[in-house]
Amino acid sequence: RVAGIMTPRTRMTAIPLASTWDEAVRLASDSGHTRLPVWDRSPDDVVGILHTRDVLTRLAETAAAVPPDLRSILRPPWFVPESMSVQKMLLEFQRGNTHMAIVTDEFGGVAGVVTIEDALEEIVGEIADEHDEAFTDGIRMASADACEALAHVRIAAINDRLGLSLPEEEDFETIGGFVFHQFGRIPEVGERIESHGAAL
């Protein structure tokens, strides 16, 4: 279930809507995340998702102008119950063109957040043995130019290890997100696809 893979509210990084533009930019930068929930009256009142790509775009457009209103660049939040299955959530991620969900408890309060990478890691992790010593960093080299990787491994790590140029875009930052994006679904065991000079 979603509750088992979410980042709990106590460890969630979120931004108050009342933040100034400079405060919001600093919080987004310091967090290291690409998507951040934004709340209004309380942390249970999530009104949108701030995407760092939108922040960078607006910074480039308004470098010498008046800072924008934070609300104007928020994306709509998607709320899911703690009881939703991971498989159902992945299907909803696929249909809804979103990659983060706000998890709510039985009283409607915010319990945490979950991303598409969390869900993919949960499913793909069942196939790979995460306790294998060769997987200590999430990557196991099969040969000099081939590897196996857990879904949560960042694309930058794969690129560095194999000398590839897989893209790091707004819709994904992990290898699991990239594979899901390329297939448009969770691939079956044994399926292959070629992209950006790599066979996946």
PDB file of C-alpha atoms in Angstrom:
ATOM      1  CA  ARG A   1       0.000   0.000   0.000  1.00  0.00           C
ATOM      2  CA  VAL A   2       0.939   3.643  -0.504  1.00  0.00           C
ATOM      3  CA  ALA A   3       1.389   4.183   3.233  1.00  0.00           C
ATOM      4  CA  GLY A   4       4.306   1.757   3.210  1.00  0.00           C
ATOM      5  CA  ILE A   5       6.374   3.652   0.634  1.00  0.00           C
ATOM      6  CA  MET A   6       5.545   7.311   1.268  1.00  0.00           C
ATOM      7  CA  THR A   7       7.801   9.919   2.824  1.00  0.00           C
ATOM      8  CA  PRO A   8       5.997  10.682   6.102  1.00  0.00           C
ATOM      9  CA  ARG A   9       4.858  14.183   6.917  1.00  0.00           C
ATOM     10  CA  THR A  10       7.518  14.520   9.635  1.00  0.00           C
ATOM     11  CA  ARG A  11      10.233  14.167   6.979  1.00  0.00           C
ATOM     12  CA  MET A  12       8.436  16.029   4.202  1.00  0.00           C
ATOM     13  CA  THR A  13       9.880  19.255   2.814  1.00  0.00           C
ATOM     14  CA  ALA A  14       7.038  21.685   2.085  1.00  0.00           C
ATOM     15  CA  ILE A  15       6.822  25.416   1.415  1.00  0.00           C
ATOM     16  CA  PRO A  16       4.350  27.854   2.988  1.00  0.00           C
ATOM     17  CA  LEU A  17       2.368  29.771   0.363  1.00  0.00           C
ATOM     18  CA  ALA A  18       3.022  32.926   2.397  1.00  0.00           C
ATOM     19  CA  SER A  19       6.761  32.648   1.629  1.00  0.00           C
ATOM     20  CA  THR A  20       8.307  35.477  -0.322  1.00  0.00           C
ATOM     21  CA  TRP A  21       9.597  34.616  -3.777  1.00  0.00           C
ATOM     22  CA  ASP A  22      13.213  34.681  -2.535  1.00  0.00           C
ATOM     23  CA  GLU A  23      12.338  32.411   0.413  1.00  0.00           C
ATOM     24  CA  ALA A  24      10.559  29.930  -1.864  1.00  0.00           C
ATOM     25  CA  VAL A  25      13.475  29.828  -4.293  1.00  0.00           C
ATOM     26  CA  ARG A  26      15.937  29.274  -1.442  1.00  0.00           C
ATOM     27  CA  LEU A  27      13.816  26.515   0.128  1.00  0.00           C
ATOM     28  CA  ALA A  28      13.420  24.779  -3.231  1.00  0.00           C
ATOM     29  CA  SER A  29      17.145  25.015  -3.903  1.00  0.00           C
ATOM     30  CA  ASP A  30      18.172  23.816  -0.433  1.00  0.00           C
ATOM     31  CA  SER A  31      15.780  20.857  -0.530  1.00  0.00           C
ATOM     32  CA  GLY A  32      17.451  19.088  -3.449  1.00  0.00           C
ATOM     33  CA  HIS A  33      14.008  17.914  -4.658  1.00  0.00           C
ATOM     34  CA  THR A  34      12.409  18.655  -8.016  1.00  0.00           C
ATOM     35  CA  ARG A  35       8.851  18.795  -6.627  1.00  0.00           C
ATOM     36  CA  LEU A  36       7.690  20.323  -3.359  1.00  0.00           C
ATOM     37  CA  PRO A  37       4.216  20.565  -1.796  1.00  0.00           C
ATOM     38  CA  VAL A  38       3.035  24.100  -1.003  1.00  0.00           C
ATOM     39  CA  TRP A  39       0.563  24.715   1.838  1.00  0.00           C
ATOM     40  CA  ASP A  40      -1.643  27.676   2.708  1.00  0.00           C
ATOM     41  CA  ARG A  41      -3.391  27.751   6.115  1.00  0.00           C
ATOM     42  CA  SER A  42      -1.576  24.735   7.578  1.00  0.00           C
ATOM     43  CA  PRO A  43       0.549  21.793   6.353  1.00  0.00           C
ATOM     44  CA  ASP A  44      -2.749  19.882   5.960  1.00  0.00           C
ATOM     45  CA  ASP A  45      -3.924  22.486   3.426  1.00  0.00           C
ATOM     46  CA  VAL A  46      -1.754  21.625   0.410  1.00  0.00           C
ATOM     47  CA  VAL A  47      -2.744  23.924  -2.450  1.00  0.00           C
ATOM     48  CA  GLY A  48      -0.232  22.950  -5.097  1.00  0.00           C
ATOM     49  CA  ILE A  49       3.056  21.412  -6.141  1.00  0.00           C
ATOM     50  CA  LEU A  50       6.037  23.649  -6.880  1.00  0.00           C
ATOM     51  CA  HIS A  51       8.278  22.249  -9.618  1.00  0.00           C
ATOM     52  CA  THR A  52      11.847  23.532  -9.711  1.00  0.00           C
ATOM     53  CA  ARG A  53      11.746  23.586 -13.519  1.00  0.00           C
ATOM     54  CA  ASP A  54       8.934  26.165 -13.295  1.00  0.00           C
ATOM     55  CA  VAL A  55      10.982  28.157 -10.768  1.00  0.00           C
ATOM     56  CA  LEU A  56      13.998  28.220 -13.100  1.00  0.00           C
ATOM     57  CA  THR A  57      11.845  29.220 -16.073  1.00  0.00           C
ATOM     58  CA  ARG A  58      10.278  32.079 -14.122  1.00  0.00           C
ATOM     59  CA  LEU A  59      13.668  33.200 -12.792  1.00  0.00           C
ATOM     60  CA  ALA A  60      14.979  33.425 -16.347  1.00  0.00           C
ATOM     61  CA  GLU A  61      11.917  35.398 -17.477  1.00  0.00           C
ATOM     62  CA  THR A  62      11.824  37.840 -14.572  1.00  0.00           C
ATOM     63  CA  ALA A  63      15.481  38.392 -13.749  1.00  0.00           C
ATOM     64  CA  ALA A  64      15.033  42.152 -13.939  1.00  0.00           C
ATOM     65  CA  ALA A  65      11.286  42.347 -13.259  1.00  0.00           C
ATOM     66  CA  VAL A  66       8.938  42.053 -10.293  1.00  0.00           C
ATOM     67  CA  PRO A  67       9.097  38.583  -8.626  1.00  0.00           C
ATOM     68  CA  PRO A  68       6.057  36.449  -9.486  1.00  0.00           C
ATOM     69  CA  ASP A  69       3.302  35.375  -7.129  1.00  0.00           C
ATOM     70  CA  LEU A  70       4.153  31.851  -5.942  1.00  0.00           C
ATOM     71  CA  ARG A  71       0.588  30.625  -6.498  1.00  0.00           C
ATOM     72  CA  SER A  72       0.801  31.496 -10.200  1.00  0.00           C
ATOM     73  CA  ILE A  73       3.320  28.721 -10.935  1.00  0.00           C
ATOM     74  CA  LEU A  74       1.915  25.934  -8.746  1.00  0.00           C
ATOM     75  CA  ARG A  75       0.704  22.708 -10.314  1.00  0.00           C
ATOM     76  CA  PRO A  76      -2.499  21.121  -8.961  1.00  0.00           C
ATOM     77  CA  PRO A  77      -1.926  18.632  -6.129  1.00  0.00           C
ATOM     78  CA  TRP A  78      -3.139  15.045  -6.424  1.00  0.00           C
ATOM     79  CA  PHE A  79      -4.431  13.484  -3.216  1.00  0.00           C
ATOM     80  CA  VAL A  80      -4.479   9.717  -2.570  1.00  0.00           C
ATOM     81  CA  PRO A  81      -5.564   7.738   0.510  1.00  0.00           C
ATOM     82  CA  GLU A  82      -3.020   5.773   2.550  1.00  0.00           C
ATOM     83  CA  SER A  83      -4.937   2.609   1.704  1.00  0.00           C
ATOM     84  CA  MET A  84      -4.469   2.856  -2.093  1.00  0.00           C
ATOM     85  CA  SER A  85      -2.439  -0.007  -3.590  1.00  0.00           C
ATOM     86  CA  VAL A  86       0.912   0.761  -5.198  1.00  0.00           C
ATOM     87  CA  GLN A  87      -0.225  -0.867  -8.452  1.00  0.00           C
ATOM     88  CA  LYS A  88      -3.352   1.298  -8.662  1.00  0.00           C
ATOM     89  CA  MET A  89      -1.341   4.407  -7.879  1.00  0.00           C
ATOM     90  CA  LEU A  90       1.099   3.634 -10.704  1.00  0.00           C
ATOM     91  CA  LEU A  91      -1.818   3.339 -13.120  1.00  0.00           C
ATOM     92  CA  GLU A  92      -3.135   6.700 -11.906  1.00  0.00           C
ATOM     93  CA  PHE A  93       0.329   8.257 -12.270  1.00  0.00           C
ATOM     94  CA  GLN A  94       0.382   7.001 -15.855  1.00  0.00           C
ATOM     95  CA  ARG A  95      -3.081   8.415 -16.650  1.00  0.00           C
ATOM     96  CA  GLY A  96      -2.702  11.693 -14.837  1.00  0.00           C
ATOM     97  CA  ASN A  97       0.662  12.954 -16.148  1.00  0.00           C
ATOM     98  CA  THR A  98       1.833  13.685 -12.610  1.00  0.00           C
ATOM     99  CA  HIS A  99       4.711  12.253 -10.622  1.00  0.00           C
ATOM    100  CA  MET A 100       3.920  13.180  -7.022  1.00  0.00           C
ATOM    101  CA  ALA A 101       0.908  12.503  -4.819  1.00  0.00           C
ATOM    102  CA  ILE A 102      -0.090  13.907  -1.432  1.00  0.00           C
ATOM    103  CA  VAL A 103      -1.062  11.001   0.840  1.00  0.00           C
ATOM    104  CA  THR A 104      -3.984  11.688   3.184  1.00  0.00           C
ATOM    105  CA  ASP A 105      -5.016   9.876   6.340  1.00  0.00           C
ATOM    106  CA  GLU A 106      -8.536   8.785   7.262  1.00  0.00           C
ATOM    107  CA  PHE A 107      -9.307  12.246   8.675  1.00  0.00           C
ATOM    108  CA  GLY A 108      -8.244  14.129   5.551  1.00  0.00           C
ATOM    109  CA  GLY A 109      -4.952  15.312   7.041  1.00  0.00           C
ATOM    110  CA  VAL A 110      -1.661  15.062   5.171  1.00  0.00           C
ATOM    111  CA  ALA A 111       0.177  11.855   6.074  1.00  0.00           C
ATOM    112  CA  GLY A 112       3.060  12.274   3.629  1.00  0.00           C
ATOM    113  CA  VAL A 113       4.073  12.329  -0.018  1.00  0.00           C
ATOM    114  CA  VAL A 114       4.819   9.612  -2.551  1.00  0.00           C
ATOM    115  CA  THR A 115       6.480   9.854  -5.960  1.00  0.00           C
ATOM    116  CA  ILE A 116       6.417   7.694  -9.041  1.00  0.00           C
ATOM    117  CA  GLU A 117      10.015   6.744  -8.254  1.00  0.00           C
ATOM    118  CA  ASP A 118       8.925   5.433  -4.829  1.00  0.00           C
ATOM    119  CA  ALA A 119       6.286   3.237  -6.460  1.00  0.00           C
ATOM    120  CA  LEU A 120       8.597   1.950  -9.180  1.00  0.00           C
ATOM    121  CA  GLU A 121      11.289   1.155  -6.629  1.00  0.00           C
ATOM    122  CA  GLU A 122       8.779  -0.832  -4.586  1.00  0.00           C
ATOM    123  CA  ILE A 123       7.758  -2.948  -7.577  1.00  0.00           C
ATOM    124  CA  VAL A 124      11.131  -3.315  -9.289  1.00  0.00           C
ATOM    125  CA  GLY A 125      12.845  -3.873  -5.949  1.00  0.00           C
ATOM    126  CA  GLU A 126      10.851  -7.069  -5.569  1.00  0.00           C
ATOM    127  CA  ILE A 127      12.698  -8.445  -8.600  1.00  0.00           C
ATOM    128  CA  ALA A 128      16.229  -7.416  -7.563  1.00  0.00           C
ATOM    129  CA  ASP A 129      17.782  -8.505  -4.291  1.00  0.00           C
ATOM    130  CA  GLU A 130      18.635  -5.244  -2.573  1.00  0.00           C
ATOM    131  CA  HIS A 131      20.732  -7.087   0.018  1.00  0.00           C
ATOM    132  CA  ASP A 132      23.160  -8.388  -2.591  1.00  0.00           C
ATOM    133  CA  GLU A 133      26.542  -6.821  -1.818  1.00  0.00           C
ATOM    134  CA  ALA A 134      26.984  -5.890  -5.486  1.00  0.00           C
ATOM    135  CA  PHE A 135      23.921  -3.637  -5.156  1.00  0.00           C
ATOM    136  CA  THR A 136      25.244  -1.491  -2.300  1.00  0.00           C
ATOM    137  CA  ASP A 137      24.969   1.662  -4.437  1.00  0.00           C
ATOM    138  CA  GLY A 138      21.989   0.385  -6.425  1.00  0.00           C
ATOM    139  CA  ILE A 139      24.104  -0.577  -9.451  1.00  0.00           C
ATOM    140  CA  ARG A 140      25.591  -3.980 -10.292  1.00  0.00           C
ATOM    141  CA  MET A 141      28.025  -4.132 -13.209  1.00  0.00           C
ATOM    142  CA  ALA A 142      27.374  -7.131 -15.471  1.00  0.00           C
ATOM    143  CA  SER A 143      30.247  -6.207 -17.821  1.00  0.00           C
ATOM    144  CA  ALA A 144      32.323  -3.176 -18.722  1.00  0.00           C
ATOM    145  CA  ASP A 145      29.433  -1.659 -20.682  1.00  0.00           C
ATOM    146  CA  ALA A 146      26.325  -3.171 -19.069  1.00  0.00           C
ATOM    147  CA  CYS A 147      24.762  -2.999 -15.651  1.00  0.00           C
ATOM    148  CA  GLU A 148      21.679  -3.779 -13.609  1.00  0.00           C
ATOM    149  CA  ALA A 149      20.259  -0.918 -11.548  1.00  0.00           C
ATOM    150  CA  LEU A 150      17.531  -0.489  -8.980  1.00  0.00           C
ATOM    151  CA  ALA A 151      14.715   1.866  -9.981  1.00  0.00           C
ATOM    152  CA  HIS A 152      15.684   4.610  -7.508  1.00  0.00           C
ATOM    153  CA  VAL A 153      19.216   5.077  -8.917  1.00  0.00           C
ATOM    154  CA  ARG A 154      19.626   8.563 -10.341  1.00  0.00           C
ATOM    155  CA  ILE A 155      20.191   8.895 -14.078  1.00  0.00           C
ATOM    156  CA  ALA A 156      23.347  10.939 -13.412  1.00  0.00           C
ATOM    157  CA  ALA A 157      24.883   7.938 -11.618  1.00  0.00           C
ATOM    158  CA  ILE A 158      24.112   5.650 -14.578  1.00  0.00           C
ATOM    159  CA  ASN A 159      25.536   8.207 -17.007  1.00  0.00           C
ATOM    160  CA  ASP A 160      28.725   8.553 -14.945  1.00  0.00           C
ATOM    161  CA  ARG A 161      29.213   4.814 -14.523  1.00  0.00           C
ATOM    162  CA  LEU A 162      28.636   3.870 -18.187  1.00  0.00           C
ATOM    163  CA  GLY A 163      29.569   7.083 -19.999  1.00  0.00           C
ATOM    164  CA  LEU A 164      26.017   7.542 -21.319  1.00  0.00           C
ATOM    165  CA  SER A 165      23.975  10.663 -21.998  1.00  0.00           C
ATOM    166  CA  LEU A 166      20.527   9.622 -20.805  1.00  0.00           C
ATOM    167  CA  PRO A 167      18.441  12.785 -20.333  1.00  0.00           C
ATOM    168  CA  GLU A 168      17.569  14.222 -16.935  1.00  0.00           C
ATOM    169  CA  GLU A 169      14.264  15.976 -17.514  1.00  0.00           C
ATOM    170  CA  GLU A 170      11.397  17.395 -15.480  1.00  0.00           C
ATOM    171  CA  ASP A 171       9.312  14.226 -15.636  1.00  0.00           C
ATOM    172  CA  PHE A 172      11.968  11.895 -14.227  1.00  0.00           C
ATOM    173  CA  GLU A 173      15.303  11.906 -12.428  1.00  0.00           C
ATOM    174  CA  THR A 174      15.787   8.190 -11.714  1.00  0.00           C
ATOM    175  CA  ILE A 175      16.358   5.268 -14.042  1.00  0.00           C
ATOM    176  CA  GLY A 176      12.985   3.818 -13.031  1.00  0.00           C
ATOM    177  CA  GLY A 177      11.239   7.051 -14.007  1.00  0.00           C
ATOM    178  CA  PHE A 178      13.131   7.137 -17.318  1.00  0.00           C
ATOM    179  CA  VAL A 179      12.189   3.541 -18.189  1.00  0.00           C
ATOM    180  CA  PHE A 180       8.552   4.149 -17.223  1.00  0.00           C
ATOM    181  CA  HIS A 181       8.536   7.293 -19.383  1.00  0.00           C
ATOM    182  CA  GLN A 182      10.054   5.462 -22.384  1.00  0.00           C
ATOM    183  CA  PHE A 183       7.624   2.531 -22.250  1.00  0.00           C
ATOM    184  CA  GLY A 184       4.614   4.532 -21.082  1.00  0.00           C
ATOM    185  CA  ARG A 185       3.943   1.737 -18.591  1.00  0.00           C
ATOM    186  CA  ILE A 186       5.743  -0.759 -16.375  1.00  0.00           C
ATOM    187  CA  PRO A 187       7.623  -3.037 -18.794  1.00  0.00           C
ATOM    188  CA  GLU A 188       7.322  -6.800 -18.646  1.00  0.00           C
ATOM    189  CA  VAL A 189      10.346  -8.881 -17.643  1.00  0.00           C
ATOM    190  CA  GLY A 190      12.516  -9.409 -20.729  1.00  0.00           C
ATOM    191  CA  GLU A 191      11.208  -6.420 -22.713  1.00  0.00           C
ATOM    192  CA  ARG A 192      13.853  -4.190 -24.296  1.00  0.00           C
ATOM    193  CA  ILE A 193      13.934  -0.725 -25.754  1.00  0.00           C
ATOM    194  CA  GLU A 194      16.720   1.395 -27.259  1.00  0.00           C
ATOM    195  CA  SER A 195      16.984   5.079 -26.374  1.00  0.00           C
ATOM    196  CA  HIS A 196      19.719   7.703 -26.370  1.00  0.00           C
ATOM    197  CA  GLY A 197      22.393   5.190 -27.353  1.00  0.00           C
ATOM    198  CA  ALA A 198      21.498   2.677 -24.650  1.00  0.00           C
ATOM    199  CA  ALA A 199      19.597  -0.604 -24.676  1.00  0.00           C
ATOM    200  CA  LEU A 200      17.267  -0.878 -21.704  1.00  0.00           C
TER     201      LEU A 200
END
